[in-house]
Short mmCIF file of C-alpha atoms and ligand atoms in Angstrom, two decimals:
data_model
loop_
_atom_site.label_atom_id
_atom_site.label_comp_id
_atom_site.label_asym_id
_atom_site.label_seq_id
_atom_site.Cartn_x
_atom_site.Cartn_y
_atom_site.Cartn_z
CA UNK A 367 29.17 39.55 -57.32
CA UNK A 368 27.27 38.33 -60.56
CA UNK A 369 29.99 38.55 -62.98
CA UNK A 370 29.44 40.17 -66.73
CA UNK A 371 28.87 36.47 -68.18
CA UNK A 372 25.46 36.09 -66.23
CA UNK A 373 24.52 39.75 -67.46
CA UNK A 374 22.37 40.07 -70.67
CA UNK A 375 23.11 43.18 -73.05
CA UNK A 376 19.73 44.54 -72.12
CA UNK A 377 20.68 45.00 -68.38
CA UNK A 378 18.91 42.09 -66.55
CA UNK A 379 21.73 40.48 -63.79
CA UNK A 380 20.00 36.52 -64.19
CA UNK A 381 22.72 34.73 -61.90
CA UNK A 382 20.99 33.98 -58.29
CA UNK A 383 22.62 32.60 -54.96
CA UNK A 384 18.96 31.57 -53.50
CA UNK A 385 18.16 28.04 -53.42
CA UNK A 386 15.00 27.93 -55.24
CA UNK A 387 12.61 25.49 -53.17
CA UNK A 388 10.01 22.85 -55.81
CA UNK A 389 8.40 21.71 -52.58
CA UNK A 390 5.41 23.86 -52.12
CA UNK A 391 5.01 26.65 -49.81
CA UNK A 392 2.32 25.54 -47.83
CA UNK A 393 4.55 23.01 -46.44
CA UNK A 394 6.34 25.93 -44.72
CA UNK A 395 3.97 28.72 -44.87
CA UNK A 396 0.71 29.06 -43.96
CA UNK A 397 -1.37 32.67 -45.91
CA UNK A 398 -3.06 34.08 -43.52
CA UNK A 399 -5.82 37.04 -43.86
CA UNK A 400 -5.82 39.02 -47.21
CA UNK A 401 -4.11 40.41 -50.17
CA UNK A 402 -1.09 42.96 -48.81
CA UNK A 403 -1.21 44.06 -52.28
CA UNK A 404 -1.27 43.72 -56.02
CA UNK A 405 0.40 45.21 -59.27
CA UNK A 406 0.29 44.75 -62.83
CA UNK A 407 1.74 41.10 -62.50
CA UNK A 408 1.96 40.53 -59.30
CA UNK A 409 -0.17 39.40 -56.06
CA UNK A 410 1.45 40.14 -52.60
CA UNK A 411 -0.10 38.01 -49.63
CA UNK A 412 0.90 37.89 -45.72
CA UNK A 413 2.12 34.16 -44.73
CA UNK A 414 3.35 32.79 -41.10
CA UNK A 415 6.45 30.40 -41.27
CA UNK A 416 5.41 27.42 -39.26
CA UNK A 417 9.39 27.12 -37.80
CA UNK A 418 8.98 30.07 -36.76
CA UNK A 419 5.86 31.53 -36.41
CA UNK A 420 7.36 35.00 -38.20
CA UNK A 421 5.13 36.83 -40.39
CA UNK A 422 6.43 37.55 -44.14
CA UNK A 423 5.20 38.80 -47.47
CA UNK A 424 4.38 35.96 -50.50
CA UNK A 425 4.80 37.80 -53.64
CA UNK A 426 3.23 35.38 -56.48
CA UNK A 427 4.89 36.06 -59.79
CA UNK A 428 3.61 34.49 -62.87
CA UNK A 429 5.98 32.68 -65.11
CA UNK A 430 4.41 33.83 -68.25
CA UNK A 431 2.97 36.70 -69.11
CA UNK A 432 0.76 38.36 -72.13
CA UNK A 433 2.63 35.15 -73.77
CA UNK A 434 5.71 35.81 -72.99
CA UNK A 435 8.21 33.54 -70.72
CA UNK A 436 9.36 36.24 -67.95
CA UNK A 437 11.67 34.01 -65.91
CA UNK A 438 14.43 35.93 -66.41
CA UNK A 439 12.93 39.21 -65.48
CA UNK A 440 11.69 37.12 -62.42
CA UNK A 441 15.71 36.21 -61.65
CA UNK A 442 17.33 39.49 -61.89
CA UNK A 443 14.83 40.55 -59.13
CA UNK A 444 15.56 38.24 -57.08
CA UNK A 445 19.39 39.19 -58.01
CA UNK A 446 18.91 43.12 -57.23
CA UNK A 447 17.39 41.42 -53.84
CA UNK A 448 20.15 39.66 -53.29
CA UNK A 449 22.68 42.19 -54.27
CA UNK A 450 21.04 44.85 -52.00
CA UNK A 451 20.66 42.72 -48.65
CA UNK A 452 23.14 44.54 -46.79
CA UNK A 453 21.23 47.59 -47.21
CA UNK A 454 18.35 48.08 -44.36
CA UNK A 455 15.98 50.10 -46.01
CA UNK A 456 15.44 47.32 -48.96
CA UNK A 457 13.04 44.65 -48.32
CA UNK A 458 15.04 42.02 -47.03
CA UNK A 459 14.58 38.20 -49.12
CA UNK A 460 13.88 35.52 -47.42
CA UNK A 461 13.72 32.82 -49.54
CA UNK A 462 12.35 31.77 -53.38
CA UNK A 463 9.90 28.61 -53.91
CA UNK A 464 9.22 28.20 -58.22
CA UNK A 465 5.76 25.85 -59.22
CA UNK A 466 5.07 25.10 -62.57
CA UNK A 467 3.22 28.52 -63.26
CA UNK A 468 4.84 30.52 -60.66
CA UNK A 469 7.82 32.25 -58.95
CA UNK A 470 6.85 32.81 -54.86
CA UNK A 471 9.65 35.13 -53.57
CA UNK A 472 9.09 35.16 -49.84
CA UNK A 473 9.99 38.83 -48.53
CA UNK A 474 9.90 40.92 -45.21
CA UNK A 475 6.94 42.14 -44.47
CA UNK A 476 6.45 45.67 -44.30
CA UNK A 477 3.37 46.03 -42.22
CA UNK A 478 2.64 49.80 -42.37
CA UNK A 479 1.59 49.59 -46.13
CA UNK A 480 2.87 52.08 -48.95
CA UNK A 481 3.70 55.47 -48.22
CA UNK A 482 0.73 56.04 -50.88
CA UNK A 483 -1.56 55.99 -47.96
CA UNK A 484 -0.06 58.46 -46.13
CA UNK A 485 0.56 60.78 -48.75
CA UNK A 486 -3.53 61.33 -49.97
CA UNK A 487 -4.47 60.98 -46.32
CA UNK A 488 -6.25 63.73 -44.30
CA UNK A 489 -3.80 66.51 -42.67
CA UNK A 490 -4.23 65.03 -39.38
CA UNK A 491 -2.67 61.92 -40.42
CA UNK A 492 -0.74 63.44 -43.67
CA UNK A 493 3.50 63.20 -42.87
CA UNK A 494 4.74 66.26 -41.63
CA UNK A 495 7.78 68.23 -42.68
CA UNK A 496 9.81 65.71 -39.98
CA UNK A 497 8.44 63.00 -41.02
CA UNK A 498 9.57 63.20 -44.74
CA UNK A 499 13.20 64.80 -44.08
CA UNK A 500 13.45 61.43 -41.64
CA UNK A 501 12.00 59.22 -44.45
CA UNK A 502 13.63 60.78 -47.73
CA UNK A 503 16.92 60.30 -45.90
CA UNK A 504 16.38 56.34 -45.52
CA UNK A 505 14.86 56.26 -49.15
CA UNK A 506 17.71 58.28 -50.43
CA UNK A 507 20.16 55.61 -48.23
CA UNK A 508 18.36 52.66 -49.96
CA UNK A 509 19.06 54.13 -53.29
CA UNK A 510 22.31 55.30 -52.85
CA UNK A 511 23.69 51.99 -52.52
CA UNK A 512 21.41 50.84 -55.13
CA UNK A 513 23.04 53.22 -57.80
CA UNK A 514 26.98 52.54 -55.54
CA UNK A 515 26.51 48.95 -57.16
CA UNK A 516 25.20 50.49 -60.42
CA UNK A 517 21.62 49.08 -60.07
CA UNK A 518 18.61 51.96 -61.32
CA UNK A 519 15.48 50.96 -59.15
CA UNK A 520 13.35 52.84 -62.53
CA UNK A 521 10.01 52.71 -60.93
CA UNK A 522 10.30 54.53 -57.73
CA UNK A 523 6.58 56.06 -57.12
CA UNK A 524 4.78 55.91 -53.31
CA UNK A 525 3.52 52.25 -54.01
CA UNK A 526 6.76 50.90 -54.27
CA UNK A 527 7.71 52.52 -50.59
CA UNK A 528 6.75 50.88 -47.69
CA UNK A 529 6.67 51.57 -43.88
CA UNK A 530 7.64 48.65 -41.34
CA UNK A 531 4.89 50.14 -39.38
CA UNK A 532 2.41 52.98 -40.25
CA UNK A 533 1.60 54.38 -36.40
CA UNK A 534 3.48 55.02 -34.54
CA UNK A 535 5.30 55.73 -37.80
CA UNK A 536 8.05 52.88 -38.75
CA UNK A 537 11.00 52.99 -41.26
CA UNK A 538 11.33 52.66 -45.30
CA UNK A 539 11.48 49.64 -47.27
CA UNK A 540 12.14 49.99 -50.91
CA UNK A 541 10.61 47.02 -52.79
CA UNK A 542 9.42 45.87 -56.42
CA UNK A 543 12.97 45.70 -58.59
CA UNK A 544 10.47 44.01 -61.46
CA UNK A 545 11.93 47.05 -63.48
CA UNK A 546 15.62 47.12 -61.92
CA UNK A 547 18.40 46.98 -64.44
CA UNK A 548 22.13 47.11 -63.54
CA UNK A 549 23.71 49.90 -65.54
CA UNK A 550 26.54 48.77 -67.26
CA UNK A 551 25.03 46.22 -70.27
CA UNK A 552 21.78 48.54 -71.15
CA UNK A 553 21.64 48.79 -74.72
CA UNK A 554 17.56 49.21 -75.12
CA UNK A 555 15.55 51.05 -73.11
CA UNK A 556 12.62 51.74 -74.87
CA UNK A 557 10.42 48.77 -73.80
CA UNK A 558 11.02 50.06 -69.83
CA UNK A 559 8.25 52.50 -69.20
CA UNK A 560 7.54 53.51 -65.45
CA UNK A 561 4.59 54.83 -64.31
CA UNK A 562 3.58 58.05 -66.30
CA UNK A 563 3.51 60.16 -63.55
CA UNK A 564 6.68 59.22 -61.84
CA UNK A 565 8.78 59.39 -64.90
CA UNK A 566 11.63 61.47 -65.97
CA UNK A 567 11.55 63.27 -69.14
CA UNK A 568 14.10 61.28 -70.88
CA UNK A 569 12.66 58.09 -70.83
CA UNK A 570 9.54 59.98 -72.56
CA UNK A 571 12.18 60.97 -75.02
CA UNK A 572 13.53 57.56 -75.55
CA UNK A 573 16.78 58.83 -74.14
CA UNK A 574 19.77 56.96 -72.13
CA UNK A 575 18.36 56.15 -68.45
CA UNK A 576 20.58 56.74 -65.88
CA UNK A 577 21.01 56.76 -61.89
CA UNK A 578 19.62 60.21 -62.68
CA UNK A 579 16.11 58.87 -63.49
CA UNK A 580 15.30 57.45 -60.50
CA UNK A 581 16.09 60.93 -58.81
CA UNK A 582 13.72 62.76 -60.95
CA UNK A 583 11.10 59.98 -59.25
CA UNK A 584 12.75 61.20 -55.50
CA UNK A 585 11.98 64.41 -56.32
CA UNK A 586 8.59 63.37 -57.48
CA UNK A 587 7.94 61.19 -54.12
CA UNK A 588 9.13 64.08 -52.13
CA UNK A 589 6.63 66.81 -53.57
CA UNK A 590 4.18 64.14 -52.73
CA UNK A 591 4.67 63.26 -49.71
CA UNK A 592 5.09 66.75 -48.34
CA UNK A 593 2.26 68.24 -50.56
CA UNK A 594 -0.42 65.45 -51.02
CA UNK A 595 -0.65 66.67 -54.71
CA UNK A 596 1.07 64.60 -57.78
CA UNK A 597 3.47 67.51 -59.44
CA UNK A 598 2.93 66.09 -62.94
CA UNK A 599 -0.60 64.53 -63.21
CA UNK A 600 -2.93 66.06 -65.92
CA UNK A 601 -6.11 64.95 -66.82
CA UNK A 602 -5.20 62.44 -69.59
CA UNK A 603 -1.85 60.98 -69.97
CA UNK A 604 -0.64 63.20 -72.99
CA UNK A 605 -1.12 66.04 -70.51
CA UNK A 606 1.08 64.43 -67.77
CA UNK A 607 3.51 63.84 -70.18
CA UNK A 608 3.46 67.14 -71.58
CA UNK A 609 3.85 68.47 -67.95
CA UNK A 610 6.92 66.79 -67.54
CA UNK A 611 8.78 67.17 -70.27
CA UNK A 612 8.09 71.05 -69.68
CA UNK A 613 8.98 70.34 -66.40
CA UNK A 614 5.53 71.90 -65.47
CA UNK A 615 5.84 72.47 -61.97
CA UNK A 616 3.49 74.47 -59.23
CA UNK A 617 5.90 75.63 -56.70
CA UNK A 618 2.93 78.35 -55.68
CA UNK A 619 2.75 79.55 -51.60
CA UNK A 620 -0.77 77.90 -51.55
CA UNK A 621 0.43 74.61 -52.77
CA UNK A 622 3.41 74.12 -50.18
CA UNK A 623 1.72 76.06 -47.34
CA UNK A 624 3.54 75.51 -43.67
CA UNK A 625 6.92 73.96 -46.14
CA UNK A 626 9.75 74.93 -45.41
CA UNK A 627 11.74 77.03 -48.32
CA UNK A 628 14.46 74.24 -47.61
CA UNK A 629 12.25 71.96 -48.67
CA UNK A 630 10.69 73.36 -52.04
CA UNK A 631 15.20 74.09 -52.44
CA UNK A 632 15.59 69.94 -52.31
CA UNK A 633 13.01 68.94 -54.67
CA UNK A 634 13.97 71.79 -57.07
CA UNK A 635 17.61 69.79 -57.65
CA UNK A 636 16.00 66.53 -58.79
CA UNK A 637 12.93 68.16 -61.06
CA UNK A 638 15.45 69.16 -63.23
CA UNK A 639 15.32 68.23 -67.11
CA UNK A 640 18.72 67.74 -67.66
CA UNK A 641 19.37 64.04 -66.42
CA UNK A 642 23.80 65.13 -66.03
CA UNK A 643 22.52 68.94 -64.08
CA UNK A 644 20.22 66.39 -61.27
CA UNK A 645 21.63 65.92 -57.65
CA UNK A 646 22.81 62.80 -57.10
CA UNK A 647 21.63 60.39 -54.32
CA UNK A 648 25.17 61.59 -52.38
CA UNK A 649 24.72 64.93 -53.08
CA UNK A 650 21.02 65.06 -51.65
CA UNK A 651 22.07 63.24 -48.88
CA UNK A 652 24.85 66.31 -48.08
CA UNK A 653 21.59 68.58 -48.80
CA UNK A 654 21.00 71.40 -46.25
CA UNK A 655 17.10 70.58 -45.84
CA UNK A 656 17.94 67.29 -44.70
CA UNK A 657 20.95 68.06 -42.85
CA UNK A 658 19.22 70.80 -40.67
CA UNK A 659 17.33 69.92 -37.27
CA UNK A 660 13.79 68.52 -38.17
CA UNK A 661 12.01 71.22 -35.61
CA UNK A 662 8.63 70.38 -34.91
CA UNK A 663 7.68 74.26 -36.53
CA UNK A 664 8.13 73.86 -40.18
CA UNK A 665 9.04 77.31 -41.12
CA UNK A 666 12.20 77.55 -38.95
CA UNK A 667 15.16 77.51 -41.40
CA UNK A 668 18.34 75.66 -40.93
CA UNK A 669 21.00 77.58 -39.08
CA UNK A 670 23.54 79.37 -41.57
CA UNK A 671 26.73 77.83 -42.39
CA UNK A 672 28.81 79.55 -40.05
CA UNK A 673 26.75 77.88 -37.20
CA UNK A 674 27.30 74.89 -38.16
CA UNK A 675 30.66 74.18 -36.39
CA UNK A 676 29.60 75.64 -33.30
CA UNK A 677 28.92 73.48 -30.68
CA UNK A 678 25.49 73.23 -29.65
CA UNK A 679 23.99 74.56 -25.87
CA UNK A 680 20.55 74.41 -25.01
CA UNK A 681 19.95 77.96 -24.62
CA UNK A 682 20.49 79.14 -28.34
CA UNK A 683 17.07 77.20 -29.19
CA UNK A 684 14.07 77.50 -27.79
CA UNK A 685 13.63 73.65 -28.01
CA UNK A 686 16.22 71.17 -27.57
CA UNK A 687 17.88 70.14 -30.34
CA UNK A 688 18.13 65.68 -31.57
CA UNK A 689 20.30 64.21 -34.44
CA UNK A 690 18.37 63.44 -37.35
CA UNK A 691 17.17 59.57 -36.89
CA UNK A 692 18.45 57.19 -39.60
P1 ADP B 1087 4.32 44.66 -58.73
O1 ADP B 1087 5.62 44.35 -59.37
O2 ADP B 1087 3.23 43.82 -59.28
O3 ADP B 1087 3.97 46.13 -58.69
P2 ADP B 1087 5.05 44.88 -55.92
O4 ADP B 1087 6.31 44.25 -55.49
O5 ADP B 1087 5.06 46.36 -56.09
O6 ADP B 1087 4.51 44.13 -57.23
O7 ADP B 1087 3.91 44.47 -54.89
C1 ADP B 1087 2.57 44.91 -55.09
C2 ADP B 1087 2.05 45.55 -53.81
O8 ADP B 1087 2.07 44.58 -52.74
C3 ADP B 1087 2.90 46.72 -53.28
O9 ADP B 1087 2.52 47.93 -53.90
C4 ADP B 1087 2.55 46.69 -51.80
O10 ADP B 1087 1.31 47.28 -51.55
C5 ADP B 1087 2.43 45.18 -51.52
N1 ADP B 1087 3.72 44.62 -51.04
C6 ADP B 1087 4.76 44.26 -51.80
N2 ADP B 1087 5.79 43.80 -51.07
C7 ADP B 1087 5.39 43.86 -49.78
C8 ADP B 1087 6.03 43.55 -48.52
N3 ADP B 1087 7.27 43.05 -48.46
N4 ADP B 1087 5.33 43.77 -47.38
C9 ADP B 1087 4.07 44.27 -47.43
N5 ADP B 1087 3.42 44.59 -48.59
C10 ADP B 1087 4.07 44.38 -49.75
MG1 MG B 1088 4.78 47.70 -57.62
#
């Protein structure tokens, strides 16, 4: 555990256990075939360890940026890596090499992409209501221990979610912490700015951040996923910001055709403006939608409390019944 020395009063944990290789990654990697991605400072590319001949993800991280030495923003990543290894649905660190320019963090690869993908794709390969109960659960469980070890993710949005494999449909990795602060030593927040249409209302009011802003974001992802449509989005930013901090949402029958009521229930704990009246991640993990059986037929609701308890037999459904998948 980083102790409160190696923490800066703006929330950044800058104390690492990786050994951070000088010798250069091609003498243990080679890249192979394009980009995997790319963000504001960041290029993500698929190498082969030659030991090994396992595939990984190179995420190149400049040193400096608009100026501005960023090492330290570049080692409390790593940190919130290392700190969340025993967790399965972050993206597991491999291992850090630093060149004069750069920081190469060597990662898992998650080969099925963002969930971005799947969530503007065509209803024949959109998620279904099963799909999304199976993968909020595993984002939720990523996040959960994130905020157990008071860590705030603060820029959850469907490019930051990845699938191990994208058909048959794999299992969630949580990456990019570039924005991760640990909770205890935040003083200033206003410089930490997600993406507009994933953010909660109180960081567009310059307001404490909390564990509860990254579950506005879940409930954000979730609408998405299960919709295709981006809750908040307006035509120009100062109408998506508007949106949310009127907490502008379309809930209509047309927009969440085939969803469950369960469903539009969950998301309605987490778009809530009031960071302290927000589920929690444990709360949402106890939550009825994804605590019921994920039946292929999207309108049946969960059985009623008093059910519960019962044990099950195979003729009270008309389709056998599985646990929920972790
Ligand atoms: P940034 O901080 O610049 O946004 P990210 O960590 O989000 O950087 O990486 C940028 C993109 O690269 C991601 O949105 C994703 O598409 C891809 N990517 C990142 N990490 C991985 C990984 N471990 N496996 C596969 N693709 C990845
Ligand atoms: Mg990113």
């Amino acid at each position: 555990m980083p102790n409160s020395a190696a923490m800066s009063r703006n929330g950044l944990v800058t104390e690492i256990r990786t050994r951070i290789r000088s010798d250069p990654l091609s003498s243990s990697y080679d890249l192979v075939g394009k980009e995997l991605g790319r963000g504001k400072f960041a290029v993500v590319k698929k190498c082969i360890e030659k030991t090994t001949g396992k595939q990984y993800a190179a995420k190149f991280l400049r040193k400096r940026r608009k100026g501005a030495d960023c090492r330290s923003d570049i080692l409390n990543e790593i940190a919130v890596l290392e700190l969340a290894a025993a967790n399965p649905h972050v993206v597991a660190l491999h291992e850090v090499f630093e060149t004069s320019l750069e920081i190469i963090l060597v990662l898992e690869c998650a080969a099925g992409g963002e969930i971005f993908n799947q969530c503007v794709a065509d209803h024949d390969e959109a998620f279904t209501e099963k799909d999304v109960m199976r993968l909020v659960k595993q984002i939720l469980s990523g996040v959960a221990f994130l905020h157990q070890n008071n860590v705030v993710h603060l820029d959850l949005k469907p490019q930051n979610v990845l699938l191990t494999s994208a058909r048959p449909l794999g299992d969630i990795r949580i990456v990019d912490f570039g924005l991760s602060r640990h909770m205890d030593n935040i003083t200033e927040v206003r410089e930490i700015l997600g993406t507009p249409e994933y953010v909660a209302p109180e960081i567009l009011n310059y307001e404490p951040i909390s564990t509860a802003t990254d579950m506005w974001s879940i409930g954000v992802l979730t609408y998405v996923m299960l919709t295709g449509e981006s809750p908040f989005l307006g035509d120009e930013k100062q109408e998506t910001f508007l949106n949310i901090s009127q907490v502008n949402v379309d809930y209509s029958p047309e927009t969440f055709e085939g969803i469950s009521s369960p469903a539009i229930d969950f998301i309605k704990t987490l778009l809530v403006k009031n960071p302290r009246k927000r589920a929690t991640a444990e709360e949402c993990l106890n939550n009825v939608w994804l605590n019921s059986h994920p039946h292929s037929h999207p309108l049946l609701l969960p059985r009623s409390p008093s059910n519960l308890d019962e044990p099950e037999t195979s003729q009270s459904e008309s389709e056998p019944e599985s646990p929920v998948p972790s």
